[in-house]
Amino acid sequence: MATITRKSVDVVIVGGGWAGSIMAKELTEAGQHVVMLERGGERSTASDGAYPGSLDELEGNFRFKIFQKLSKTTVTVRNNINQTALPYRQLAAFLPGEGVGGAGLHWSGVHLRMAPDDLTLRSTVISKYGKSFIPEGMNLQDYGVTYAELEPYFDKAEKVFGTSGEAYKVQGKIVGNGNAFAPDRSDDFPLPPLKDVTGAHLFRKAAAEAGYHPYSIPAANASRQYTNPYGAQMGPCNFCGYCSGYACYMYSKASPNVNILPALRKNPLFELRSNATVLHVTLDSTKSRATGVIYLDEKGDEIIQPAELVILAAFQFNNVHLMLVSGIGKPYDPVSNTGVVGRNFVYQNISTTTAWLDPSVYTSQFIGTGGGGVAFDDFNSENFDHGPQGFIGGSPVWVNQAGVKAIAAAKAGGPPGTPRWGSAWKSGMIDTYKHAVRMDAHGSNMAYRDVFLDLDPTWKDAFGRPLLRMTFDWKDNDIRMNRYVVSKIANVTKAMGARRTHLGMKEFGQPFDTRFYQTTHLGGGAVMGNDPQTSAINRYLQCWDVSNVFVIGSNAFPQGTGYNPTGMVAALAYWSAHHIRTTYLKNPGPLVPA
């Protein structure tokens, strides 16, 4: 193995997904020479989404063609500090991406804006219910940035992504039938909402009859032909059902590969190096300034890449891992509740309810689009009175039919109690596939003192680094929230005329189990905020301790939210890039005094 030192560049970005692509586009526009390092191989819609070969459920959802391979590096998992963590060896509970485009190539496309109250959750809860309402051991924090500050960047991201949706209020005026709980917007969505599939149509009608406020889910799946501000073109979604886990062969689903990289690749200031595994960030003798990164290239050579500015824009736990192995920020200690890197690790609290309708009603579940559907937010965020319930957090409820495929339908089978083989299994599976509607409670997960990330003392990756250790389990607050919201779905299934309903409630005492898919919406671990004692990065996503390192991703979330993270990650990337361009590059150093 050779060690090679490359010429210094202005900016090195770790990660080739949404966050990295946005930062690269913004900083090359500012005249910076940017090198992007992606651990995985080159990917493109033209190759990975080639029709008809890309429409392969076995390859996509069961052999995980465009997901992370765990043979070289993974995480270890345990439920509490008294257990010994074991490696996550098979993809199941969460599915990180790998390769150019990252998780942005395989995501579904749900594209939501963070609720204003979620950005100031600690302050909001205290003002409404008092400080004593926060359970002991819950590390509730504000983001340090407001919705009003982020709104222009939410808007910019929607225009780049080609988001389909219907607004409720624009510049203070009610303009449509969008989410009645959504905050004001400066502009409408760039595209109209996607059409409802049968299940979503029935859910919309039943939710309204139950007294709730249904709306079309904003989706980065184009409802018609679209050209974004970078000149990237999208085709209209044809509801093929191959969104989540696939590269969209119709060029209808937003991805870095379709919406940003075509413009970036034309810029001589941009260089993309794939199959580049970054081992750590290099620091100077003071440990207060990064000098670049060291990575392994596809030949196995060790490459030293000097840079003036380092952007960590990888998947959530990869950002945290790189900070820990590089010695950036103080590692979190749950016993003393001190330190910041690894603190406030959060997940998302999701369960599915199924309603079986009259046999004369066909729900055509093979039809679908990754981000489309119908939701209501009556029990999300601070849209309802939490006082009598005694918990913090909430959940939207939605029908987000992404297309049920043959293997998944067979694996799901029939209603609870259906045999796993024989004629009864066949009839139950067919009945479910033809006549059922699935509804998700897509809930928040709060941060807790004893839920965290750190370096595993036993297990190492193929490069000799300690694996990242995940200590996580469900807490009573989040289970009570889930059970309350799911109980409200019964009103909808009754209005639907369901002949049978299975409410997907979480059970108390049932531990988090990595064998079953939950979601890939992991967050926290290197959170943003205004206090360096409780946050690893400031409100501009700049490291408190190493001012020329910025960390972009859902790692910045102080607690979980009921919404998918991508909309917030994109807005934060544009927000951070704006302040780097307008302030940091003119006078490098801390943007906020520690």
Tab-separated table of C-alpha atoms in Angstrom, residues 58 66 91 137 154 162 165 241 255 258 282 289 318 324-325 369 394 523 573:
chain	number	residue	atom	x	y	z
A	58	LEU	CA	-35.473	-9.650	-5.485
A	66	ILE	CA	-27.933	-0.164	-4.058
A	91	LEU	CA	-29.624	-5.275	6.536
A	137	GLY	CA	-33.773	11.476	31.515
A	154	PHE	CA	-37.085	24.859	2.341
A	162	GLY	CA	-39.245	19.285	-8.225
A	165	GLY	CA	-47.774	19.207	-3.485
A	241	GLY	CA	-44.383	1.202	-7.641
A	255	SER	CA	-32.125	12.248	-6.495
A	258	VAL	CA	-30.809	13.420	-11.464
A	282	THR	CA	-6.589	15.114	10.014
A	289	ARG	CA	-8.104	23.118	12.906
A	318	ASN	CA	-21.047	7.801	9.507
A	324	LEU	CA	-15.266	10.192	17.114
A	325	VAL	CA	-12.362	8.450	15.346
A	369	THR	CA	-45.378	6.183	-5.888
A	394	GLY	CA	-46.601	13.172	17.865
A	523	GLY	CA	-30.861	11.158	13.629
A	573	ALA	CA	-27.510	22.151	3.851
